[in-house]
C-alpha positions as a printed Julia matrix, in Angstrom:
302×3 Matrix{Float64}:
 -14.08  59.86   4.63
 -17.3   61.33   3.3
 -20.05  61.89   5.79
 -23.77  61.34   5.24
 -26.75  62.87   6.99
 -26.17  63.52  10.7
 -22.44  63.24  10.05
 -22.59  59.45   9.69
 -20.06  57.69   7.52
 -21.36  57.07   4.01
 -19.24  53.95   3.69
 -20.44  52.58   7.03
 -24.04  53.1    6.02
 -23.46  51.22   2.76
 -21.51  48.31   4.17
 -22.86  47.86   7.69
 -25.58  45.49   6.61
 -26.3   44.33   3.13
 -29.88  43.21   3.07
 -30.55  39.55   2.34
 -29.63  38.99  -1.27
 -29.23  42.68  -2.1
 -26.74  45.49  -1.92
 -28.67  47.46   0.66
 -27.48  51.06   0.94
 -28.9   53.04   3.82
 -28.12  56.3    2.03
 -29.96  55.4   -1.16
 -33.33  57.19  -0.95
 -35.03  54.26  -2.72
 -35.65  51.23  -0.55
 -35.09  47.96  -2.49
 -38.36  46.57  -3.84
 -37.46  42.99  -2.93
 -36.98  43.98   0.71
 -40.19  46.0    0.72
 -42.07  42.95  -0.51
 -40.71  40.76   2.27
 -40.74  43.28   5.1
 -44.09  42.64   6.79
 -43.77  38.86   6.6
 -40.17  38.84   7.82
 -39.41  36.92  10.98
 -42.48  34.75  10.42
 -45.02  37.51  10.92
 -48.48  35.86  10.57
 -50.51  38.7    9.03
 -50.54  39.76   5.39
 -51.64  43.33   6.13
 -51.19  45.9    8.85
 -54.13  46.62  11.12
 -56.39  49.2    9.52
 -55.97  52.66  10.96
 -59.67  53.06  11.82
 -59.74  49.76  13.71
 -56.51  50.65  15.46
 -57.72  54.07  16.57
 -61.0   52.67  17.86
 -59.24  49.98  19.9
 -56.59  52.42  21.07
 -59.21  54.77  22.52
 -60.88  51.93  24.4
 -57.61  50.67  25.87
 -56.45  54.16  26.81
 -59.67  54.62  28.73
 -58.87  51.43  30.65
 -55.38  52.78  31.36
 -56.95  55.88  32.9
 -58.98  53.62  35.2
 -55.86  51.63  36.05
 -53.9   54.74  36.91
 -56.67  56.0   39.16
 -56.54  52.7   41.02
 -52.75  52.81  41.33
 -52.89  56.32  42.78
 -55.71  55.5   45.2
 -54.18  52.22  46.37
 -50.64  53.57  46.56
 -49.34  50.89  44.25
 -46.26  51.14  42.01
 -46.08  49.96  38.42
 -42.9   49.38  36.42
 -42.84  48.23  32.81
 -39.53  47.49  31.11
 -39.6   47.79  27.33
 -36.75  46.1   25.53
 -36.28  44.95  21.96
 -34.37  45.25  18.77
 -33.54  48.64  17.32
 -36.56  50.09  15.43
 -38.97  47.65  17.11
 -41.16  50.5   18.38
 -40.47  50.69  22.1
 -40.88  54.46  22.18
 -44.13  54.3   20.23
 -45.64  51.81  22.67
 -44.6   53.91  25.63
 -45.91  57.17  24.19
 -49.34  55.64  23.48
 -49.55  54.26  27.0
 -48.68  57.64  28.53
 -50.68  59.72  26.07
 -53.95  59.99  28.02
 -52.95  59.35  31.63
 -51.9   61.87  34.26
 -48.28  62.92  33.63
 -47.84  63.93  37.27
 -47.86  60.27  38.23
 -46.42  58.6   35.13
 -43.21  58.96  33.18
 -40.83  57.35  30.75
 -37.19  56.73  31.62
 -34.64  56.54  28.78
 -31.13  56.85  30.15
 -28.15  57.86  28.04
 -24.77  56.17  28.33
 -23.43  56.07  31.91
 -21.21  58.82  33.27
 -17.74  58.15  34.59
 -19.13  58.08  38.14
 -21.93  55.68  37.14
 -19.46  53.33  35.49
 -17.82  52.96  38.89
 -21.08  52.01  40.61
 -22.9   48.73  41.04
 -24.4   48.12  37.61
 -28.06  48.38  38.7
 -27.49  51.44  40.89
 -28.26  54.18  38.38
 -31.64  52.64  37.57
 -32.81  52.41  41.19
 -33.31  56.14  41.62
 -35.8   56.09  38.73
 -38.11  53.51  40.31
 -41.56  54.88  41.22
 -42.88  56.03  44.53
 -46.35  55.02  45.69
 -49.06  55.91  43.21
 -46.72  56.24  40.22
 -46.09  54.47  36.92
 -42.63  54.25  35.33
 -41.95  52.86  31.86
 -38.34  52.09  30.98
 -37.4   52.7   27.34
 -34.5   50.27  27.54
 -33.19  49.41  30.96
 -30.55  47.42  32.8
 -30.93  44.92  29.96
 -28.6   47.11  27.89
 -25.89  44.9   29.36
 -27.39  41.77  27.84
 -27.97  43.43  24.46
 -26.19  46.43  23.01
 -23.31  46.46  25.51
 -22.58  42.81  24.85
 -22.96  42.9   21.07
 -20.94  46.1   20.67
 -18.18  44.97  23.02
 -18.81  47.65  25.64
 -18.52  45.1   28.45
 -16.71  41.83  29.06
 -18.22  38.36  28.85
 -17.63  38.03  32.6
 -19.72  41.15  33.16
 -22.47  39.73  30.95
 -22.45  36.44  32.85
 -22.63  38.26  36.16
 -25.53  40.37  34.89
 -27.5   37.34  33.66
 -27.05  35.78  37.1
 -27.91  38.93  39.06
 -30.83  40.38  37.05
 -33.41  37.81  38.2
 -32.35  38.37  41.82
 -32.59  42.16  41.45
 -36.06  41.87  39.89
 -37.21  39.44  42.57
 -36.39  42.13  45.14
 -38.62  44.58  43.26
 -41.5   42.12  43.13
 -41.12  41.19  46.8
 -41.4   44.89  47.61
 -44.82  44.78  45.91
 -43.86  46.61  42.72
 -46.12  45.49  39.88
 -43.45  44.53  37.38
 -43.65  43.73  33.66
 -41.0   42.99  31.05
 -42.02  43.38  27.41
 -39.65  42.48  24.58
 -40.44  43.69  21.06
 -38.96  41.73  18.21
 -38.95  42.65  14.53
 -38.02  40.78  11.36
 -34.76  41.41   9.53
 -36.26  43.02   6.44
 -38.69  45.09   8.49
 -35.82  46.39  10.59
 -33.94  47.42   7.44
 -37.05  49.2    6.17
 -37.41  51.16   9.41
 -33.73  52.08   9.51
 -34.14  53.35   5.96
 -37.24  55.38   6.88
 -35.4   56.98   9.77
 -32.45  57.86   7.6
 -34.57  59.67   5.02
 -37.38  61.16   7.13
 -36.22  64.56   8.42
 -38.46  64.15  11.47
 -36.8   60.83  12.4
 -33.16  61.36  11.47
 -32.27  62.18  15.06
 -33.0   58.53  15.89
 -30.15  57.23  13.72
 -26.88  56.97  15.65
 -23.49  55.45  14.95
 -24.52  52.53  17.17
 -27.65  52.04  15.05
 -25.61  51.91  11.86
 -23.25  49.38  13.41
 -26.21  47.34  14.62
 -27.62  46.95  11.11
 -24.96  44.38  10.33
 -25.28  42.53  13.63
 -28.79  41.11  13.43
 -27.58  37.56  14.08
 -25.38  38.68  16.97
 -28.39  40.34  18.56
 -30.4   37.17  17.98
 -27.87  35.15  19.98
 -27.8   37.75  22.74
 -31.61  37.82  22.78
 -31.78  34.04  23.21
 -29.31  34.09  26.13
 -31.17  36.95  27.79
 -34.49  35.1   27.64
 -32.94  31.81  28.72
 -31.43  33.25  31.9
 -33.86  36.02  32.88
 -37.33  34.68  32.05
 -38.45  33.5   35.49
 -41.7   32.72  37.25
 -41.25  35.87  39.36
 -40.3   38.21  36.5
 -41.35  36.66  33.19
 -40.86  38.14  29.73
 -43.66  38.78  27.27
 -42.45  38.82  23.66
 -44.45  40.71  21.01
 -43.73  40.51  17.3
 -43.82  44.18  16.35
 -43.64  44.09  12.55
 -46.98  45.89  12.67
 -46.52  48.69  15.19
 -50.25  49.28  15.56
 -50.93  45.74  16.66
 -47.86  45.79  18.92
 -48.97  48.91  20.76
 -52.41  47.47  21.45
 -50.89  44.16  22.56
 -48.55  45.87  25.03
 -51.51  47.64  26.61
 -53.49  44.42  26.81
 -50.6   42.59  28.49
 -50.62  45.14  31.31
 -54.37  45.64  31.61
 -55.22  41.95  31.49
 -52.89  41.14  34.39
 -54.04  43.8   36.86
 -57.31  44.29  38.72
 -58.83  47.73  39.16
 -62.2   49.33  39.74
 -64.43  49.44  36.66
 -62.28  47.07  34.63
 -63.99  46.15  31.35
 -62.58  42.76  30.43
 -64.63  42.54  27.26
 -63.28  45.88  26.06
 -59.7   44.86  26.79
 -60.03  41.56  24.99
 -57.31  38.94  24.9
 -53.76  39.13  23.67
 -53.17  37.66  20.23
 -51.25  34.36  20.54
 -50.1   34.71  16.93
 -47.85  37.62  17.86
 -47.68  37.62  21.67
 -45.96  34.85  23.61
 -44.31  34.19  26.91
 -40.55  34.4   26.84
 -40.36  30.65  27.37
 -42.64  29.88  24.42
 -40.79  32.31  22.17
 -37.45  30.77  23.15
 -38.81  27.28  22.51
 -39.8   28.44  19.04
 -36.3   29.75  18.41
 -34.81  26.45  19.51
 -37.2   24.61  17.22
 -35.92  26.61  14.24
 -32.26  25.96  15.02
C-alpha cells in the first residue's frame, strides 16, 4: 500500500474521516473551502473572528507576569501545583502549556508528556507511572495528557477493556482526592474543538513541515472517530467531575483565546502576593464552563 508523508497510509488518510458533506482527503494540499468556512463556528463557537494578535500578545504578557508572581509564591510557600490538560486531538494542549511555562523559572516548572507504557508499566497499578512525576514542594507540573488516556484514546482505540475503563472512572476521583488532601493545588482543564476545526488542524499538521511530526497513526485513526470521542468525553465528565477535583472545559477553536482562558482559570483560583485581579480579568463564560455545565449542555443537545 502506498505511503504518504511520515510513512502514513495514503488510503487511511483519505478514508479515515470524510468531512461533513465532503470527500475530505488529508493528503490533498488544498483544504476544502466549505470546511474552511465552517471551521471557526464549528461546535457552536460563539465568536465570528479569532482574537486579534495585538490584543492577544498584550493580554498574554500581563498574564505571564502574574504567573511569575504565582510561581514565586509557590516556591516561597513550598506549595505544589498540578494542572492536567486533556482534550481532543489538535485542541491545543501543548500550546497552552508552552505559553504558561514560557516566562517562569524552568528549574521549578515542567511539562510531563508520557509516551505509551512500557511492558513493566503495563504490569503496574494504572496510576503508578504518573505518581513519580508529581511535584515536590515549590514546583509546578503540567500534564500534557495524563491518566485520563484510559478514558479517552485507550478506550476509543480499543487499547483497554470496558472493565478497565469502568474501574478507572471509579478510581480516578479517589486518586485525585488523595492528591488534594495532601494539599496539592490541582486543576483539570479539558480543551474541546469543533469537528471542522479539528479537520482543519489535522490538515495543517499534515502539510506544514514544522508540524508533520505531530501526525501519528493514532491521529489518522482518530479523525474518523469524532463521535466515539464525544461519547467517551461525556462519560469521563459524568464520572470524574467532582466537587474535590472539578473539570474546567474551554472551547479552543480559537487557540489564542483558549491559552489566555487557561491562564485565567489558574490565576483566578489561587491567592499570591501582588495579585492583580483587574489585570487577570474574568474567564469568558461563552467559551469556558465547568464540567457540569458543559455536560448539561451536551445533554440538552441530545
